[in-house]
Every structure is written in structure tokens, then in C-alpha cells.
PDB file of C-alpha atoms in Angstrom:
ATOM      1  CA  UNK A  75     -16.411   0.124 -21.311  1.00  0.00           C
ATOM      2  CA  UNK A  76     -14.254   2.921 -19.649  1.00  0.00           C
ATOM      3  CA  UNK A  77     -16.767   4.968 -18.628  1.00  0.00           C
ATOM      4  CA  UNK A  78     -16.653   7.671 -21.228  1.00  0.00           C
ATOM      5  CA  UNK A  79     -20.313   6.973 -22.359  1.00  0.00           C
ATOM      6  CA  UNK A  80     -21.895   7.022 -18.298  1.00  0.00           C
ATOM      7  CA  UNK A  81     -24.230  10.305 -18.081  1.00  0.00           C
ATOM      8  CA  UNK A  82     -26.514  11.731 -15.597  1.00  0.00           C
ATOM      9  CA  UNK A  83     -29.650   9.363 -15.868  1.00  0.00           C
ATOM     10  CA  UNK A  84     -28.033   6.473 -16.081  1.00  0.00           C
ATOM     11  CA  UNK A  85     -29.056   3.598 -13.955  1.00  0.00           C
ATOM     12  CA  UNK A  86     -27.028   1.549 -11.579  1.00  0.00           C
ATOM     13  CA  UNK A  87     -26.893  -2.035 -11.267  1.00  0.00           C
ATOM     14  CA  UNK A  88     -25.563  -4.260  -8.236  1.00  0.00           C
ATOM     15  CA  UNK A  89     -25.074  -7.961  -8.380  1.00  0.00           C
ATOM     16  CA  UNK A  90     -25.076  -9.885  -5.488  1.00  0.00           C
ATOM     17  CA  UNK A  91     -21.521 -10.928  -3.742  1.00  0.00           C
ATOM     18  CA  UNK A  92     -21.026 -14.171  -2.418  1.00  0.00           C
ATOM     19  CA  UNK A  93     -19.428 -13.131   0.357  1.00  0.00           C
ATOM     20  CA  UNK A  94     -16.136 -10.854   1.139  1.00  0.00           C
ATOM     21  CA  UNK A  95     -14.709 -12.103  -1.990  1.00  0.00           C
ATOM     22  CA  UNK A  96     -11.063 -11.955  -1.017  1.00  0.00           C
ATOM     23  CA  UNK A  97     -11.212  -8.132   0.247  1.00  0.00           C
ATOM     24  CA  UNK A  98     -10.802  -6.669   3.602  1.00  0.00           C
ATOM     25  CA  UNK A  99      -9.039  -9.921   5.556  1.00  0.00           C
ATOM     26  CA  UNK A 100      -6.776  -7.688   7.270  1.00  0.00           C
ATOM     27  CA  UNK A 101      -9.131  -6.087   8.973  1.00  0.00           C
ATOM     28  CA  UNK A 102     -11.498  -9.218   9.129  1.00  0.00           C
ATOM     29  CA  UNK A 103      -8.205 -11.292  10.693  1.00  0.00           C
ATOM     30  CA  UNK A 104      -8.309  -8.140  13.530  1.00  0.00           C
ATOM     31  CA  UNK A 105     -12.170  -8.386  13.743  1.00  0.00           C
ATOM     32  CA  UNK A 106     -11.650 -12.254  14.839  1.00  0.00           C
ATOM     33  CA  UNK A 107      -8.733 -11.954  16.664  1.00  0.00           C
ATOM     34  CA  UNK A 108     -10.294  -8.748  18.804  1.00  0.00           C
ATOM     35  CA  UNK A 109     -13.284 -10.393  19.290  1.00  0.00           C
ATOM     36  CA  UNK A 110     -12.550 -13.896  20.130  1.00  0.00           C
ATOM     37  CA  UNK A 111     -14.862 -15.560  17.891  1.00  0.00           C
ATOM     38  CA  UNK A 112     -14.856 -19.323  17.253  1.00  0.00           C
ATOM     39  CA  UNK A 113     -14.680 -19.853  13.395  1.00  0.00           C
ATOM     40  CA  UNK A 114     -16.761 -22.694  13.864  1.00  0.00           C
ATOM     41  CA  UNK A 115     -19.937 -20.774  15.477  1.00  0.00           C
ATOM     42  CA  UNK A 116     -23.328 -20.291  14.086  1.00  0.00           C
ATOM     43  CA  UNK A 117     -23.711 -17.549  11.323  1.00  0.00           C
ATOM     44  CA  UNK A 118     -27.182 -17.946   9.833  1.00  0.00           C
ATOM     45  CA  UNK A 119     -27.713 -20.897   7.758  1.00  0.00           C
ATOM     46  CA  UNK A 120     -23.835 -21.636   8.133  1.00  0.00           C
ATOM     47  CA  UNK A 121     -20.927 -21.413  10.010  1.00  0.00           C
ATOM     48  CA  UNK A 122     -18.397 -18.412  10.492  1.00  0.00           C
ATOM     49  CA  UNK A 123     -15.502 -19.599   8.354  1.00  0.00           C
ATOM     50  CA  UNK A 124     -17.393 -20.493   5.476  1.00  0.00           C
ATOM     51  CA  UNK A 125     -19.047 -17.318   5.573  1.00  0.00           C
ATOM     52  CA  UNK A 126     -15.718 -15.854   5.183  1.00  0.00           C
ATOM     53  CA  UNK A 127     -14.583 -17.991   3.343  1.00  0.00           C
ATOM     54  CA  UNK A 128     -17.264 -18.591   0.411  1.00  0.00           C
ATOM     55  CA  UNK A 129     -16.149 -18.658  -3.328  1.00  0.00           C
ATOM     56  CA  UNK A 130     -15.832 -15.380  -4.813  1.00  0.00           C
ATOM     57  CA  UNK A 131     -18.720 -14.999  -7.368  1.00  0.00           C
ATOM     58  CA  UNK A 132     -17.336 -14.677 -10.837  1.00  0.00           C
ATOM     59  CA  UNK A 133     -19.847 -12.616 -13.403  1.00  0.00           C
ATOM     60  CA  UNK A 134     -18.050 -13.017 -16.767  1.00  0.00           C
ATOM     61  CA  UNK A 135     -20.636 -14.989 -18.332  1.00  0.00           C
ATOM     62  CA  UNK A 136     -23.532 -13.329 -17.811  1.00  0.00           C
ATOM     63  CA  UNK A 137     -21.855  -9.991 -17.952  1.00  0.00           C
ATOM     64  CA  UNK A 138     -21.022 -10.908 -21.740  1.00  0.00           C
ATOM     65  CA  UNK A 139     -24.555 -11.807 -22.395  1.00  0.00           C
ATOM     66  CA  UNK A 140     -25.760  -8.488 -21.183  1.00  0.00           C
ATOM     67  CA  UNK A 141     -22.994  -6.631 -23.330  1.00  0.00           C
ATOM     68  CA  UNK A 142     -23.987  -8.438 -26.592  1.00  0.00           C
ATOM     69  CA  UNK A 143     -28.029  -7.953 -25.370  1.00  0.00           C
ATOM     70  CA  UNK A 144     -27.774  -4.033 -24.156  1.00  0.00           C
ATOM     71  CA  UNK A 145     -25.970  -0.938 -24.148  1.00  0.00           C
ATOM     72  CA  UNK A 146     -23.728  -0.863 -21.108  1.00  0.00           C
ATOM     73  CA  UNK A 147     -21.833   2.368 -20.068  1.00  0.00           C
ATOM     74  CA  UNK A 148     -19.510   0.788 -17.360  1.00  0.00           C
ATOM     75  CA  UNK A 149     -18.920  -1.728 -14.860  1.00  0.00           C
ATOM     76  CA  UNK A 150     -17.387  -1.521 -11.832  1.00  0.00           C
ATOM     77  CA  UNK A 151     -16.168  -4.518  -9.996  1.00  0.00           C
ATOM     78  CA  UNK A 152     -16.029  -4.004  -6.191  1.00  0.00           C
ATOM     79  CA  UNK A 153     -12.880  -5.235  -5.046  1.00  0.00           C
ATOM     80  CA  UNK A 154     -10.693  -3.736  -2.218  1.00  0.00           C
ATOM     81  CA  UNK A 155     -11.390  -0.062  -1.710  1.00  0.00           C
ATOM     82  CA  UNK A 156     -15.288  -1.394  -1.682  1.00  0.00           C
ATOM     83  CA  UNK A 157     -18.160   0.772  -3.037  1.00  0.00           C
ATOM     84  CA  UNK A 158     -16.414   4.529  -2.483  1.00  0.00           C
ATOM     85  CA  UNK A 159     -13.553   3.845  -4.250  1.00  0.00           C
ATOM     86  CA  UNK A 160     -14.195   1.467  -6.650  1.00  0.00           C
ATOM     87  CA  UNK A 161     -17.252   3.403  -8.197  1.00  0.00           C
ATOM     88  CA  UNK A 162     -15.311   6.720  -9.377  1.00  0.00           C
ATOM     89  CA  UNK A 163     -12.906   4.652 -11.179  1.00  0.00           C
ATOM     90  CA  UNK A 164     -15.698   4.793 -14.147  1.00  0.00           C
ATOM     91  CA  UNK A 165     -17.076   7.468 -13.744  1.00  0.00           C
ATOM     92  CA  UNK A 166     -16.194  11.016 -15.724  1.00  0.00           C
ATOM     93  CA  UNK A 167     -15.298  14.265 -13.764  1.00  0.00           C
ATOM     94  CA  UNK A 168     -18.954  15.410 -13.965  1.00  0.00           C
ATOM     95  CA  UNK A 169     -20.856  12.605 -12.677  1.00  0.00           C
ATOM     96  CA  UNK A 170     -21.973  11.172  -9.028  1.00  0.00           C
ATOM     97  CA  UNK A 171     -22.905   7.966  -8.098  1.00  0.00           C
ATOM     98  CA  UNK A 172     -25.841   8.148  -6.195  1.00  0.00           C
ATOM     99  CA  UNK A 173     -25.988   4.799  -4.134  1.00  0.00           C
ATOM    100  CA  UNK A 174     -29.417   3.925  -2.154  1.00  0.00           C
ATOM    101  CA  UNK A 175     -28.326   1.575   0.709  1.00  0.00           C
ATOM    102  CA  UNK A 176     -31.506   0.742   1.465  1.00  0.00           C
ATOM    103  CA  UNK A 177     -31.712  -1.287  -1.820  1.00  0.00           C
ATOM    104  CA  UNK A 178     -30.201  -4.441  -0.303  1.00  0.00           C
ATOM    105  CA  UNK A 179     -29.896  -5.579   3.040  1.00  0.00           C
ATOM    106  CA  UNK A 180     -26.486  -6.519   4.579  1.00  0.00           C
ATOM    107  CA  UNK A 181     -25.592  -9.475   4.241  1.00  0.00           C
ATOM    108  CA  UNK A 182     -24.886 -11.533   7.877  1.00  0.00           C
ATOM    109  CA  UNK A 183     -21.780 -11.792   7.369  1.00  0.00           C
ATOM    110  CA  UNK A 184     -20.709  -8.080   7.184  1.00  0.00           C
ATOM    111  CA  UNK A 185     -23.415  -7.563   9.966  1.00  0.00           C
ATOM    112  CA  UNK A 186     -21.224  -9.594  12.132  1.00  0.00           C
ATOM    113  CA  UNK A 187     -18.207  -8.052  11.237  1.00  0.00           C
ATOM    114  CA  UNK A 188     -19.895  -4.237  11.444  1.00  0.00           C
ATOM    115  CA  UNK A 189     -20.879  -5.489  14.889  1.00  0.00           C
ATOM    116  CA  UNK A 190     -17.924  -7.577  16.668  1.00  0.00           C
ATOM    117  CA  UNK A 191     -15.416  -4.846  14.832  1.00  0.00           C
ATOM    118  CA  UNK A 192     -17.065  -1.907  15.808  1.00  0.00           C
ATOM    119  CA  UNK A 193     -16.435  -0.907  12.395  1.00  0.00           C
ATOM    120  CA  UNK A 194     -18.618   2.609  11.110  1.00  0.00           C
ATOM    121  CA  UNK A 195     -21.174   2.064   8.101  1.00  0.00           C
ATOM    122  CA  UNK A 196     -18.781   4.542   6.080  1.00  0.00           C
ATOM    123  CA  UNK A 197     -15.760   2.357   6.747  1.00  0.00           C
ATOM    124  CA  UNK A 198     -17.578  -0.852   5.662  1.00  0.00           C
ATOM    125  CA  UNK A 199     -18.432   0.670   2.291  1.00  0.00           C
ATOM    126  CA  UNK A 200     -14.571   1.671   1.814  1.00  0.00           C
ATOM    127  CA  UNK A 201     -13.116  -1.853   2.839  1.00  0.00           C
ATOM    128  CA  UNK A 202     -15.802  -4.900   2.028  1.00  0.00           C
ATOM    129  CA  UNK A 203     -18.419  -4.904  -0.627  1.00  0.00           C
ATOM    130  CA  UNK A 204     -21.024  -5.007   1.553  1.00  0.00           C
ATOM    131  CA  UNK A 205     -22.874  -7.682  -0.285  1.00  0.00           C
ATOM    132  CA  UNK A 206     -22.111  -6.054  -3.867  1.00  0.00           C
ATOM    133  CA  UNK A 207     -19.673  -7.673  -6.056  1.00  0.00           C
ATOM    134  CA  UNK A 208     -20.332  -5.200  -9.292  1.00  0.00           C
ATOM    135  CA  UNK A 209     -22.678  -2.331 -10.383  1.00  0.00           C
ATOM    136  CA  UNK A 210     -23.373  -2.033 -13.984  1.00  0.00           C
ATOM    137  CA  UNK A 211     -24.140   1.845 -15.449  1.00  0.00           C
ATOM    138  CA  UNK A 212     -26.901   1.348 -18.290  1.00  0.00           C
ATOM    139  CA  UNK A 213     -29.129   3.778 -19.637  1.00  0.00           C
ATOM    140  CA  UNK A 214     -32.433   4.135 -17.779  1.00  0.00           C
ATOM    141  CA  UNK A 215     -34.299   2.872 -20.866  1.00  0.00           C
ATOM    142  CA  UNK A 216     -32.670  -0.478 -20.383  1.00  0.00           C
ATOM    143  CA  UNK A 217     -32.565  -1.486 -16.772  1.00  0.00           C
ATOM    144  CA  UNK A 218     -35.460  -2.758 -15.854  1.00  0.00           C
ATOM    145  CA  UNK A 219     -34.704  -5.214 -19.082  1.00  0.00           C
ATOM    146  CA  UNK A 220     -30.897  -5.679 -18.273  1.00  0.00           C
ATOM    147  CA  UNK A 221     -32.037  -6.295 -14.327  1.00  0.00           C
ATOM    148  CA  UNK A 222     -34.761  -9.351 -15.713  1.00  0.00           C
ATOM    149  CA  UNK A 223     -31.952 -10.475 -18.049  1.00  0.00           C
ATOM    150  CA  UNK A 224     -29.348 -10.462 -15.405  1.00  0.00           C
ATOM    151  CA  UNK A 225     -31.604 -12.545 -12.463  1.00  0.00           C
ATOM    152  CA  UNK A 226     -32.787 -14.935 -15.415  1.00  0.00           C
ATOM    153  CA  UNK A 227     -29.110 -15.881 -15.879  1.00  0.00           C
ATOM    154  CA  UNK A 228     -28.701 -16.689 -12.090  1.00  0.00           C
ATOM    155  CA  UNK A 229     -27.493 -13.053 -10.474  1.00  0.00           C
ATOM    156  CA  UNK A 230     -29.167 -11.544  -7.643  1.00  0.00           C
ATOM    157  CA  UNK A 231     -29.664  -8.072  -9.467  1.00  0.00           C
ATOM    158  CA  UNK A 232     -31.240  -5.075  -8.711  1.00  0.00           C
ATOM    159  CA  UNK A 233     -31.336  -1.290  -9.297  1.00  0.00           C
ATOM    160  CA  UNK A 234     -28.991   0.219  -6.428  1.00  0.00           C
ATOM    161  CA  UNK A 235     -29.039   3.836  -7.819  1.00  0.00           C
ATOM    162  CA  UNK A 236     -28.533   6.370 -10.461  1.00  0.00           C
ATOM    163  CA  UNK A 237     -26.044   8.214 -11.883  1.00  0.00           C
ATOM    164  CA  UNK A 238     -26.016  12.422 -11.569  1.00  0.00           C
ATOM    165  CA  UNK A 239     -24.402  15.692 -12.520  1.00  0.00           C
ATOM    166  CA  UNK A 240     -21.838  16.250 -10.116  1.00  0.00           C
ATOM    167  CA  UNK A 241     -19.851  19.778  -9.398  1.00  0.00           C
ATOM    168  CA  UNK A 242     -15.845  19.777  -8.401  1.00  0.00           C
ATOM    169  CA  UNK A 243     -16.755  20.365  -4.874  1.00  0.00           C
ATOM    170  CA  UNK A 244     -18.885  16.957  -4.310  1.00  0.00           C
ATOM    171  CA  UNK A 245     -17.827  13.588  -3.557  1.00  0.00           C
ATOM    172  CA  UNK A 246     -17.888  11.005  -6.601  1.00  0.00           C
ATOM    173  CA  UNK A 247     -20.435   8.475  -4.484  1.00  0.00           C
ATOM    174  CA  UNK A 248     -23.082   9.300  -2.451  1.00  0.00           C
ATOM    175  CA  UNK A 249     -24.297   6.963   0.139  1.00  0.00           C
ATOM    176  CA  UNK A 250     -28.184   7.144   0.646  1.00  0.00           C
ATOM    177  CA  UNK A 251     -30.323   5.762   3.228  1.00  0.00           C
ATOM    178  CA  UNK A 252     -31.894   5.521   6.483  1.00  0.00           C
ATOM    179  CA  UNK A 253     -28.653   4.064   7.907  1.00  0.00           C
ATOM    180  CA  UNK A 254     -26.695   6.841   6.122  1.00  0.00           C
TER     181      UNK A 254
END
């Protein structure tokens, strides 16, 4: 799995993130601090700090099951340096990541942070993981399979994008969507 076998038409993967999974607490420490929010306020179904604070998600197991099951090209976990730089980390000199961001919705927790921190959508993707704690590349003959597989083993999965043929002069991600 180090991205030698990702190709253009390849299919991208996301699993769900529980949260900020450890990633991005300096700026989140600022966020609070400039903002003056109460840890203990209202943030959807729970509070602030456990928002933050929630359990990163840990995909070993059914990441294994999906190797053994189906063909997977790469996997990139999205840990500090979020979705632009963890992504070209797999991927070969030739390829783009084409991401659709209006796959998923934010989660509340980064909307609240986007918000109090006054933080741009391009800076989000480079310091949290905006809701996505890994994207798997498979071949497009697989991923509707390897998505079923995934969600049937507990994952919030879905397809966030494709990979493409990328020249020297382009960026290795592309971010597309209406808030893009």
C-alpha cells in the first residue's frame, strides 16, 4: 500500500471521523480562548468539550477486512496537515486527487470552529479533517462493493472523489464544491 498501484480512475473513499481526532488543538485552544466559549455549552446533541474531545476513531479492523476482501491502491489517514496534505503523500507524481466537498456535510463541530475562528474553508481542510479520518484509493470496479462492505462493518463510508491525471503545474488535491 504505498501508492505505486493508484491510477487515474480510481475511486476515493472517506470514512467518517469521530471528531478532531487529536489534530489542530493549537489552533482549536486559540479558537476557544479568542472566542470566549464555555466548554460546557450546547453543541448539537452534546456539549463543547466532548465534541472536542471525542475518541479518535481507530479503522484497523475493518480496514484489514477490506484488504483481504478487495484490491486497495492506498490509504491515507488524515492526521495533522488534514485533507491537502495528507492526500499527496500516496499519491504518484502524475495523479490528482479530486475531492467533492459536497459529499459530506461538516460536521458541528468544525462548523463551530470555522465560525467562532474565523477560520477560511481552505485552512480547515489543511489543519482538521473536516469530518474525514481516512480515504481509501480502490479501483472504480470495486467501490461501490468496498463502500457496502465498509458501512456493514460499522464505518460511515462513502465515495468522496476520484483520482485523475495530473500535469507538474497542478496542485496534488483539488477541492470541489459549491463552498469551494
Amino acid at each position: 500500500l504505498d501508492g505505486t498501484k493508484v491510477a487515474a480512475g480510481d475511486q476515493l473513499i472517506a470514512l467518517g471521523s469521530s471528531g478532531p481526532h487529536s489534530n489542530g488543538y493549537s489552533l482549536i485552544r486559540k479558537i476557544i480562548e479568542v472566542s470566549g466559549a464555555e466548554l460546557d455549552q450546547k453543541l448539537g446533541d452534546t456539549d463543547l468539550a466532548s465534541a472536542l474531545m471525542a475518541p479518535t476513531r481507530i479503522y484497523v479492523k475493518p480496514l484489514l477486512e477490506l484488504i483481504k476482501s478487495s484490491e486497495v491502491h492506498a490509504l491515507s489517514h488524515i492526521t495533522g496537515g488534514g485533507l491537502l496534505e495528507n492526500i499527496p503523500r500516496v499519491l504518484p507524481d502524475n495523479c490528482k486527487a479530486v475531492i467533492n466537498t459536497d459529499s459530506w456535510k461538516l460536521p458541528e463541530v468544525f462548523q463551530w470552529l470555522q465560525a467562532e475562528g474565523n477560520v477560511t474553508s481552505t485552512e480547515m481542510f489543511r489543519t482538521f479533517n473536516c469530518g474525514v479520518g481516512m480515504i481509501i484509493a480502490v479501483p472504480s470496479s470495486t467501490a461501490k462493493e468496498s463502500i457496502e462492505m465498509l458501512n456493514s462493518l460499522g464505518e460511515t463510508a462513502w465515495e468522496i472523489g476520484h483520482i485523475s491525471a495530473r500535469n507538474e503545474q497542478e496542485e496534488q488535491v483539488i477541492l470541489s464544491g459549491n463552498d469551494k
